[in-house]
XYZ file of C-alpha atoms in Angstrom:
61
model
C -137.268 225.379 33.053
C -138.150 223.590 29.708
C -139.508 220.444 30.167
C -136.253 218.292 29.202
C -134.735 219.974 32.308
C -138.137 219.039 34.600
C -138.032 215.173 33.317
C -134.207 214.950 33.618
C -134.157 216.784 37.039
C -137.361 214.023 37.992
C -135.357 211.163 36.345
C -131.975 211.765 38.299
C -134.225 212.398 41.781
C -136.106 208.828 41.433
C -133.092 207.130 40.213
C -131.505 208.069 43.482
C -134.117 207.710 45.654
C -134.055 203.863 44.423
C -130.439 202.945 44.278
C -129.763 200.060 45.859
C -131.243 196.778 46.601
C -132.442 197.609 50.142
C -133.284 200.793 52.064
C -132.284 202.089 55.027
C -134.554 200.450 57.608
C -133.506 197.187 55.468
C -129.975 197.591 55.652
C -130.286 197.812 59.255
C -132.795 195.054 60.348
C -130.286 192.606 57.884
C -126.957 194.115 59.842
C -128.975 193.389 62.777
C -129.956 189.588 62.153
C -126.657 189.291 60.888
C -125.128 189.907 64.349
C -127.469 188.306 66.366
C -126.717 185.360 64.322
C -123.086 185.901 64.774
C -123.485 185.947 68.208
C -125.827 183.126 68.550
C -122.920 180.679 66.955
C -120.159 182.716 68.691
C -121.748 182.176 72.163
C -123.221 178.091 71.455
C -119.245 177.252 71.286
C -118.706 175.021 75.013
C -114.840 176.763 75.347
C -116.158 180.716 74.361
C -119.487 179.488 76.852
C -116.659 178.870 80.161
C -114.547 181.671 79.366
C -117.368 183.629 79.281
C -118.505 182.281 83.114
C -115.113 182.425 84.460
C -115.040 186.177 83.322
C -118.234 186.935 84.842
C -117.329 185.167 88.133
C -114.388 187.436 88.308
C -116.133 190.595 87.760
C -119.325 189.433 90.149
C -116.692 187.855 92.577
């Protein structure tokens, strides 16, 4: 392999390795937050908060 190959072959492997704002672990600690957050509002509304308790009071009896 001549050495044009070995820094292209390096060049492509780094470029990959770093595509991308975030990682993995990133990616999925912001999807996370994201949906806690979603919930968080989701859950504060008073109407989604009684349907929620009449739900549960039919399941738990």
């Amino acid at each position: 392999m001549s050495k044009a190959e070995q820094i292209l072959s390096n060049t492509t492997r780094t470029s990959r390795r770093k595509q991308g704002f975030l990682g993995q672990r990133g990616r999925i600690a912001l999807l996370a937050l994201t949906m806690l957050l979603m919930l968080f509002v989701f859950f504060t509304q008073a109407d989604v908060r009684a349907a929620f308790t009449s739900w549960t009071s039919l399941i738990s009896g």
